[in-house]
Coordinates of C-alpha atoms and ligand atoms in Angstrom, one line a residue:
M50 CA 167.4 5.0 140.3
S51 CA 168.6 5.8 143.8
E52 CA 168.9 3.1 146.6
K53 CA 167.4 5.5 149.1
T54 CA 163.9 4.6 150.3
V55 CA 161.2 6.0 152.6
T56 CA 159.2 3.6 154.7
I57 CA 155.5 4.3 154.9
T58 CA 153.6 2.7 157.8
D59 CA 149.9 2.2 157.8
N60 CA 149.1 2.8 161.5
A61 CA 145.7 1.0 161.2
T62 CA 147.2 -2.3 160.0
G63 CA 150.9 -2.0 160.9
K64 CA 151.7 -2.8 157.3
Q65 CA 154.8 -1.1 155.9
A66 CA 156.0 -0.4 152.4
D67 CA 159.3 1.0 151.2
M68 CA 159.1 3.7 148.5
P69 CA 162.1 4.6 146.4
V70 CA 163.4 8.2 146.6
R71 CA 164.3 9.9 143.4
G72 CA 166.4 13.0 143.0
G73 CA 167.6 15.1 140.1
T74 CA 170.5 17.5 139.3
H75 CA 169.1 20.2 141.7
G76 CA 166.1 20.5 143.9
P77 CA 164.3 18.4 146.5
E78 CA 164.1 14.6 146.3
L79 CA 160.7 13.0 145.6
I80 CA 159.1 9.8 146.9
D81 CA 158.1 7.5 144.1
I82 CA 154.7 6.4 145.2
R83 CA 153.7 4.4 142.1
S84 CA 153.5 1.1 144.1
L85 CA 151.7 2.7 147.1
H86 CA 148.3 1.4 146.0
S87 CA 149.4 -2.1 145.2
E88 CA 151.4 -2.3 148.5
L89 CA 149.1 -0.5 151.0
G90 CA 145.9 0.1 149.0
Y91 CA 146.1 3.9 149.1
F92 CA 146.2 6.7 146.6
T93 CA 147.5 10.2 147.6
Y94 CA 145.4 13.4 147.8
D95 CA 147.0 16.6 146.5
P96 CA 144.6 19.1 145.0
G97 CA 146.5 21.6 142.9
F98 CA 149.4 19.1 142.7
S99 CA 151.6 21.3 144.8
S100 CA 153.4 18.3 146.4
T101 CA 153.4 16.1 143.4
G102 CA 155.9 15.5 140.6
S103 CA 154.3 14.4 137.3
C104 CA 157.4 13.8 135.3
Q105 CA 161.2 14.1 135.2
S106 CA 162.4 16.9 133.0
D107 CA 165.7 18.1 131.6
I108 CA 164.3 21.5 130.5
T109 CA 163.8 24.0 133.2
Y110 CA 164.8 24.3 136.9
I111 CA 163.2 26.7 139.4
D112 CA 164.3 27.3 143.0
G113 CA 161.4 29.2 144.3
E114 CA 163.0 29.9 147.7
Q115 CA 166.2 31.3 146.2
G116 CA 164.5 33.0 143.2
V117 CA 166.5 30.9 140.6
L118 CA 165.3 30.1 137.1
L119 CA 167.4 28.1 134.7
Y120 CA 166.6 27.0 131.1
R121 CA 168.7 23.9 130.3
G122 CA 171.1 25.0 133.1
Y123 CA 171.6 28.6 131.9
P124 CA 170.5 31.3 134.3
I125 CA 167.6 33.4 133.0
E126 CA 169.5 36.6 133.8
Q127 CA 172.3 35.6 131.3
L128 CA 169.8 34.5 128.6
A129 CA 167.7 37.6 129.0
E130 CA 170.8 39.8 128.7
Q131 CA 172.8 38.0 126.0
S132 CA 170.5 35.7 124.0
S133 CA 167.6 36.1 121.6
F134 CA 164.2 34.5 121.8
L135 CA 164.8 32.2 118.8
E136 CA 168.1 31.1 120.3
V137 CA 166.3 30.3 123.6
A138 CA 163.6 28.5 121.7
R139 CA 166.2 26.3 120.0
L140 CA 168.0 25.8 123.3
L141 CA 164.7 24.6 125.0
I142 CA 163.9 22.2 122.2
H143 CA 167.4 20.8 121.6
G144 CA 169.0 21.1 125.0
E145 CA 172.2 22.9 124.0
L146 CA 173.1 26.3 122.8
P147 CA 173.5 26.2 119.0
N148 CA 176.6 27.1 117.0
K149 CA 176.3 29.9 114.4
K150 CA 175.3 27.5 111.6
E151 CA 172.7 25.7 113.7
L152 CA 171.2 28.9 114.8
E153 CA 171.0 30.3 111.3
E154 CA 169.4 27.0 110.1
F155 CA 166.8 27.2 112.9
E156 CA 166.0 30.9 112.2
E157 CA 165.7 30.1 108.5
S158 CA 163.3 27.2 109.2
I159 CA 161.1 29.3 111.5
T160 CA 161.1 32.2 109.0
R161 CA 160.0 29.8 106.2
H162 CA 157.0 28.5 108.2
T163 CA 155.5 31.9 109.3
M164 CA 152.7 32.0 106.7
V165 CA 149.4 30.4 107.5
N166 CA 147.0 28.8 105.0
E167 CA 144.6 31.4 103.6
S168 CA 141.6 29.3 104.6
L169 CA 142.8 29.4 108.2
R170 CA 143.2 33.2 108.1
I171 CA 139.7 33.7 106.9
F172 CA 138.4 31.9 110.1
F173 CA 138.9 35.3 111.8
N174 CA 136.0 36.7 109.7
G175 CA 133.7 34.5 111.8
F176 CA 134.6 36.1 115.1
H177 CA 132.6 39.0 116.4
Y178 CA 134.5 42.4 116.3
N179 CA 134.8 42.4 120.1
A180 CA 135.9 38.8 120.5
H181 CA 138.7 38.4 123.1
P182 CA 142.0 37.8 121.4
M183 CA 142.7 34.8 123.6
A184 CA 139.4 33.2 122.5
M185 CA 140.5 33.7 118.9
L186 CA 144.0 32.5 119.5
T187 CA 142.8 29.3 121.3
G188 CA 140.3 28.6 118.6
V189 CA 142.6 29.2 115.6
V190 CA 145.6 27.4 117.1
G191 CA 143.3 24.4 117.7
S192 CA 142.2 24.8 114.1
L193 CA 145.8 24.3 112.8
S194 CA 145.2 20.6 113.7
A195 CA 142.6 20.5 110.8
F196 CA 145.4 21.6 108.4
Y197 CA 148.0 19.3 109.8
H198 CA 146.5 16.0 111.0
D199 CA 146.9 13.1 108.5
T200 CA 150.4 14.2 107.7
I201 CA 151.6 14.2 111.3
D202 CA 153.4 11.2 112.8
I203 CA 154.1 12.1 116.4
N204 CA 156.2 8.9 116.7
D205 CA 158.7 10.2 114.2
P206 CA 161.3 12.6 115.7
E207 CA 161.8 14.5 112.4
N208 CA 158.0 15.0 112.1
R209 CA 157.8 16.2 115.7
L210 CA 160.5 18.8 115.0
L211 CA 158.6 20.0 111.9
C212 CA 155.5 20.5 114.1
A213 CA 157.6 22.3 116.7
H214 CA 159.0 24.7 114.0
R215 CA 155.5 25.2 112.5
I216 CA 153.8 26.2 115.8
I217 CA 156.7 28.5 116.9
A218 CA 156.6 30.2 113.5
K219 CA 152.9 30.5 113.1
M220 CA 152.0 31.8 116.6
P221 CA 152.9 35.4 115.9
T222 CA 151.1 35.3 112.6
I223 CA 147.9 34.0 114.2
A224 CA 148.3 36.3 117.2
A225 CA 148.7 39.4 114.9
A226 CA 145.7 38.4 112.8
A227 CA 143.6 38.3 116.1
F228 CA 145.0 41.7 116.9
K229 CA 144.1 43.2 113.5
H230 CA 140.7 41.7 113.7
M231 CA 140.3 43.2 117.2
V232 CA 141.3 46.7 116.0
G233 CA 139.5 46.5 112.7
E234 CA 142.5 46.8 110.5
P235 CA 143.7 44.7 107.5
F236 CA 145.8 41.7 108.1
V237 CA 149.6 42.1 107.6
H238 CA 151.5 39.2 106.1
P239 CA 154.8 38.1 107.7
L240 CA 157.9 39.7 106.2
N241 CA 160.8 37.2 106.1
R242 CA 163.6 39.8 106.2
L243 CA 162.6 40.9 109.7
S244 CA 163.6 39.3 113.0
Y245 CA 161.0 37.1 114.8
T246 CA 160.1 39.9 117.1
G247 CA 160.5 42.7 114.5
N248 CA 158.1 40.7 112.3
L249 CA 155.6 40.4 115.2
L250 CA 155.7 44.2 115.8
N251 CA 155.3 44.8 112.0
M252 CA 152.3 42.5 111.8
L253 CA 150.8 44.2 114.8
F254 CA 151.4 47.8 113.9
A255 CA 152.0 48.2 110.1
R256 CA 149.2 49.7 108.1
P257 CA 148.8 49.8 104.3
S258 CA 148.5 53.6 104.5
E259 CA 151.7 54.5 106.2
E260 CA 155.3 53.4 106.8
F261 CA 156.0 51.5 110.0
E262 CA 159.4 51.8 111.5
I263 CA 160.4 49.2 114.1
N264 CA 161.9 50.8 117.2
P265 CA 164.9 48.7 118.2
V266 CA 164.3 49.4 122.0
A267 CA 160.8 48.1 121.6
E268 CA 162.0 45.1 119.6
R269 CA 164.6 44.2 122.2
A270 CA 162.2 44.7 125.1
L271 CA 159.6 42.5 123.5
D272 CA 162.2 39.8 122.6
Q273 CA 163.4 39.9 126.2
L274 CA 159.8 39.5 127.5
L275 CA 159.4 36.5 125.2
I276 CA 162.6 35.0 126.6
L277 CA 161.4 35.5 130.2
H278 CA 158.1 33.7 129.4
A279 CA 159.6 30.9 127.3
D280 CA 159.3 28.1 129.9
H281 CA 158.5 27.7 133.6
E282 CA 158.6 23.9 134.2
Q283 CA 155.3 22.2 135.2
N284 CA 153.0 25.3 135.4
A285 CA 149.3 25.0 134.7
S286 CA 149.3 25.6 131.0
T287 CA 152.4 23.3 130.4
S288 CA 150.8 20.6 132.6
T289 CA 147.7 21.0 130.5
V290 CA 149.7 20.6 127.3
R291 CA 151.3 17.5 128.7
L292 CA 148.0 16.1 129.9
A293 CA 146.4 16.6 126.6
A294 CA 149.4 15.3 124.7
S295 CA 149.6 12.2 127.0
T296 CA 146.5 10.9 125.1
G297 CA 148.5 11.1 121.8
T298 CA 146.3 13.9 120.5
N299 CA 147.3 16.2 117.6
P300 CA 150.0 18.6 118.8
F301 CA 148.2 21.7 117.6
A302 CA 145.2 20.6 119.7
A303 CA 147.5 20.2 122.7
M304 CA 148.9 23.7 122.2
A305 CA 145.4 25.1 122.0
S306 CA 144.7 23.5 125.4
G307 CA 147.8 25.3 126.7
C308 CA 146.4 28.6 125.4
A309 CA 143.1 27.9 127.2
A310 CA 144.8 27.2 130.5
L311 CA 147.1 30.2 130.2
W312 CA 144.2 32.6 129.7
G313 CA 143.0 32.4 133.4
P314 CA 143.7 35.4 135.7
A315 CA 145.6 33.2 138.1
H316 CA 148.1 32.3 135.3
G317 CA 148.9 34.2 132.1
G318 CA 145.8 36.4 132.4
A319 CA 147.4 38.1 135.4
N320 CA 149.3 40.7 133.3
E321 CA 145.9 41.9 131.9
A322 CA 144.5 41.8 135.5
V323 CA 147.4 44.0 136.8
L324 CA 146.5 46.8 134.4
N325 CA 142.8 46.4 135.2
M326 CA 143.6 46.6 138.9
L327 CA 145.8 49.7 138.4
A328 CA 142.9 51.3 136.6
E329 CA 140.6 50.3 139.4
I330 CA 142.9 51.8 142.0
G331 CA 143.1 54.9 140.0
T332 CA 145.4 57.2 142.0
V333 CA 148.3 56.8 144.4
D334 CA 146.3 58.0 147.4
Q335 CA 143.9 55.0 146.9
V336 CA 146.7 52.4 147.3
P337 CA 146.4 51.9 151.1
K338 CA 142.7 51.3 150.8
F339 CA 143.3 48.6 148.2
I340 CA 146.1 47.0 150.2
E341 CA 143.6 46.7 153.0
K342 CA 141.1 45.1 150.7
A343 CA 143.7 42.6 149.5
K344 CA 144.4 41.6 153.1
D345 CA 140.7 41.2 154.0
K346 CA 139.7 37.6 153.8
N347 CA 136.0 38.5 153.3
D348 CA 136.9 40.6 150.2
P349 CA 137.7 38.7 147.0
F350 CA 140.1 41.4 145.9
R351 CA 143.7 40.2 145.5
L352 CA 146.8 42.2 144.5
M353 CA 147.2 41.1 140.9
G354 CA 150.9 40.5 139.9
F355 CA 151.8 39.5 143.5
G356 CA 152.5 36.1 144.8
H357 CA 153.5 32.9 143.0
R358 CA 152.9 29.2 143.6
V359 CA 156.6 28.5 143.3
Y360 CA 158.5 31.7 144.0
K361 CA 158.5 32.5 147.7
N362 CA 161.2 35.0 147.0
Y363 CA 161.5 37.8 144.4
D364 CA 160.6 36.4 141.0
P365 CA 164.0 36.6 139.1
R366 CA 162.0 37.5 135.9
A367 CA 160.5 40.5 137.8
T368 CA 164.0 41.8 138.6
I369 CA 165.0 41.8 135.0
I370 CA 161.8 43.2 133.7
R371 CA 161.7 46.0 136.3
K372 CA 164.9 47.3 134.8
T373 CA 163.7 46.9 131.2
C374 CA 160.4 48.6 132.1
H375 CA 162.3 51.8 133.1
E376 CA 164.5 51.7 130.0
V377 CA 161.4 51.3 127.7
L378 CA 159.5 54.1 129.4
D379 CA 162.6 56.4 129.1
E380 CA 163.1 55.6 125.5
L381 CA 159.5 55.9 124.5
G382 CA 159.1 59.2 126.3
V383 CA 156.5 58.0 128.8
A384 CA 158.8 58.1 131.8
N385 CA 156.2 59.9 133.9
D386 CA 153.4 57.4 133.2
P387 CA 151.0 57.7 136.2
Q388 CA 150.3 54.0 136.1
L389 CA 154.0 53.2 136.5
E390 CA 154.1 55.6 139.5
L391 CA 151.1 53.9 140.9
A392 CA 152.7 50.4 140.4
M393 CA 155.9 51.6 142.1
R394 CA 154.0 52.9 145.1
L395 CA 152.0 49.7 145.3
E396 CA 155.1 47.6 145.2
E397 CA 156.8 49.8 147.9
I398 CA 153.8 49.6 150.3
A399 CA 153.2 45.9 149.8
L400 CA 156.9 44.9 150.2
A401 CA 156.9 46.7 153.6
D402 CA 153.5 45.3 154.8
D403 CA 153.6 42.4 157.3
Y404 CA 150.8 40.6 155.6
F405 CA 152.8 40.3 152.3
V406 CA 156.1 39.8 154.0
E407 CA 154.9 37.0 156.2
R408 CA 153.3 35.2 153.2
K409 CA 156.3 35.9 151.0
L410 CA 154.1 37.7 148.4
Y411 CA 156.5 39.5 146.0
P412 CA 155.7 41.1 142.6
N413 CA 155.9 38.5 139.9
V414 CA 156.7 38.8 136.2
D415 CA 153.2 40.0 135.2
F416 CA 153.4 43.0 137.5
Y417 CA 155.9 44.8 135.2
S418 CA 155.2 43.1 131.8
G419 CA 151.8 44.7 131.5
I420 CA 153.3 48.2 132.0
I421 CA 155.9 47.5 129.2
Y422 CA 153.2 46.2 126.8
R423 CA 151.1 49.3 127.5
A424 CA 154.1 51.5 126.7
L425 CA 154.5 49.6 123.4
G426 CA 150.9 50.5 122.5
I427 CA 149.5 47.1 123.0
P428 CA 145.9 46.9 124.3
T429 CA 145.3 45.2 127.7
E430 CA 143.3 42.3 126.3
F431 CA 146.2 41.3 124.1
F432 CA 148.8 40.9 126.9
T433 CA 148.1 37.2 127.5
V434 CA 148.5 36.5 123.7
L435 CA 152.0 37.8 123.9
F436 CA 152.6 35.5 126.9
A437 CA 151.3 32.6 124.8
I438 CA 153.8 33.4 122.0
G439 CA 156.6 33.4 124.5
R440 CA 155.5 30.2 126.2
T441 CA 155.1 28.3 123.0
P442 CA 158.7 27.0 122.8
G443 CA 158.3 25.7 126.4
W444 CA 155.1 23.9 125.5
V445 CA 156.7 22.4 122.4
A446 CA 159.8 21.3 124.2
Q447 CA 157.8 19.7 127.0
W448 CA 155.5 18.0 124.5
M449 CA 158.5 16.5 122.7
E450 CA 160.1 15.4 126.0
L451 CA 156.9 13.8 127.1
L452 CA 156.7 11.7 123.9
E453 CA 160.3 10.6 124.3
D454 CA 159.9 9.6 127.9
P455 CA 159.2 5.8 128.3
E456 CA 157.8 6.4 131.8
Q457 CA 155.0 8.6 130.6
R458 CA 151.5 7.2 130.4
I459 CA 148.1 8.8 129.8
G460 CA 147.6 11.4 132.6
R461 CA 144.7 10.3 134.8
P462 CA 144.5 11.6 138.4
R463 CA 142.5 10.0 141.1
Q464 CA 139.7 11.5 143.4
I465 CA 138.0 11.1 146.7
Y466 CA 134.4 10.4 145.9
T467 CA 132.1 12.2 148.3
G468 CA 128.8 11.9 146.4
A469 CA 125.8 9.8 147.2
A470 CA 126.3 6.1 148.1
K471 CA 125.1 3.6 145.6
R472 CA 121.3 3.7 145.3
D473 CA 118.5 2.5 143.0
Y474 CA 116.9 4.6 140.2
V475 CA 113.4 5.8 141.1
P476 CA 111.0 6.1 138.2
L477 CA 109.7 9.7 137.7
H478 CA 106.0 8.9 138.7
R479 CA 107.2 7.6 142.1
R480 CA 109.3 10.7 143.0
G481 CA 107.8 13.2 145.4
Ligands
CMC738 N1 146.9 39.2 147.2 C1 146.6 39.1 148.5 N2 146.7 37.9 149.2 C2 147.3 36.9 148.5 C3 147.8 37.0 147.2 C4 147.5 38.2 146.5 N3 147.9 38.4 145.3 N4 148.3 35.9 146.8 C5 148.2 35.0 147.8 N5 147.7 35.6 148.9 C6 147.5 35.1 150.2 C7 146.3 34.1 150.3 O1 145.1 34.7 150.6 C8 146.8 33.2 151.4 O2 146.6 33.8 152.6 P1 146.3 32.9 153.9 O3 147.5 32.0 154.1 O4 146.1 33.9 155.0 O5 145.0 32.1 153.6 C9 148.3 33.1 151.2 O6 148.7 34.4 150.5 C10 148.8 32.0 150.3 O7 148.1 32.0 149.0 P2 147.6 30.8 148.1 O8 146.4 31.2 147.3 O9 147.6 29.6 148.9 O10 148.9 30.7 147.2 P3 149.0 29.9 145.9 O11 150.4 29.5 145.7 O12 147.9 28.9 145.8 O13 148.6 31.0 144.8 C11 148.8 32.6 143.1 C12 149.5 31.6 143.9 C13 149.7 33.2 142.0 C14 147.6 32.0 142.3 C15 148.3 33.8 144.0 O14 149.4 34.4 144.7 C16 147.5 34.9 143.2 O15 146.3 34.7 143.0 N6 148.2 36.0 142.8 C17 147.5 37.0 142.0 C18 147.5 36.5 140.6 C19 148.8 36.6 139.8 O16 149.5 37.5 139.9 N7 149.1 35.5 139.1 C20 150.3 35.4 138.3 C21 151.2 34.3 138.7 S1 152.8 34.5 137.9 C22 152.6 34.2 136.2 C23 152.6 32.8 135.9 O17 153.6 32.1 136.1 O18 151.5 32.3 135.4

């Protein structure tokens, strides 16, 4: 722990307290305020936790000002270009790039765990035909805890690793089952000879009546999207997983809480919201009108896919995905997609507009990912499910790190109580 301290003075009483300052490999230093209440009698107030560190982590580093994203020290650009999703998943979990044998063993283990219990699969029959796939995913991922509960020992590192492999392996199978339920087609079982992403595409699009050929450009683009989504330090869904896991809950239940948090339009649901927004805007000539709506404080409309809590510069994931987006559209023969044209025009106008420039509102990863998913033939409601598959190794790695961190305790924020002062119960017959 560093020797550096910050002195906090209570101007009302003149009392002072020295708080230690903690720093990491990169990034700003944080004041460790754990003794603030015992020394000065105060807690801190920080809705949205935008100034609060909840843990120390070795996994992911973001520099929002510079637009930097590192997984275990490796720049996202290099991983997106040269690695595979499963290699990245193993990197996030273990901390180092695997050698050939380690990677093969990891891939083999994930492949062996892709099947789900048949009783779990028939849960889908209980969902209405138009159930949102994120609702199904959240419910069924949580239900995995019913299949793996008594046998789980979260204090055993080997057992934790087994849980990690199981969840990474089963997410695509559950996601694809939700997809097939949604489109009213028969469930497709995992095929172990395929890659992780190839298998996902096959489970989504194969039909008993016809051959399905996996397009390598689609397979690579989807794999890259999963890499880009694999972790993003203490975002809302990851913090939710950590908070749930801090109680010692079943890991599959904790993962389901991550899915629930991811679903919202301010987080993983934004990719779906982008496409809905583009449909609402309709044509290029309508863009200026919607830009004005986004700037109007009295109008709830926001430009979906713009802005980020952490990136106050171009989202590095958006830079990579923008390029891939064009490659996919060229390959799949949809280069003149009117929605892409609309998206480009929107990006161009917003980037030149003072309102967006002053607030550093740049396109984020969801701005382009939705367009790629659309080109791959994936329905809008399913976009966030793909984000969840990508984010699973991050959730799992953060869950494992939390359990190994002796400083972690049950997560329990404070509040400022602004309700009624203490008062006595009035019996019903005496109330006016
Ligand atoms: N359109 C118009 N104005 C915006 C937008 C937007 N998309 N985003 C922020 N602003 C304005 C906001 O009104 C505020 O203006 P003012 O200072 O005049 O009051 C200022 O910019 C700061 O906004 P904020 O809400 O305080 O910023 P935040 O850090 O709390 O919110 C955000 C970040 C991502 C929730 C927000 O930018 C947003 O709602 N964006 C649209 C949804 C979206 O694309 N979400 C995906 C995030 S990336 C994927 C992920 O990692 O989950």
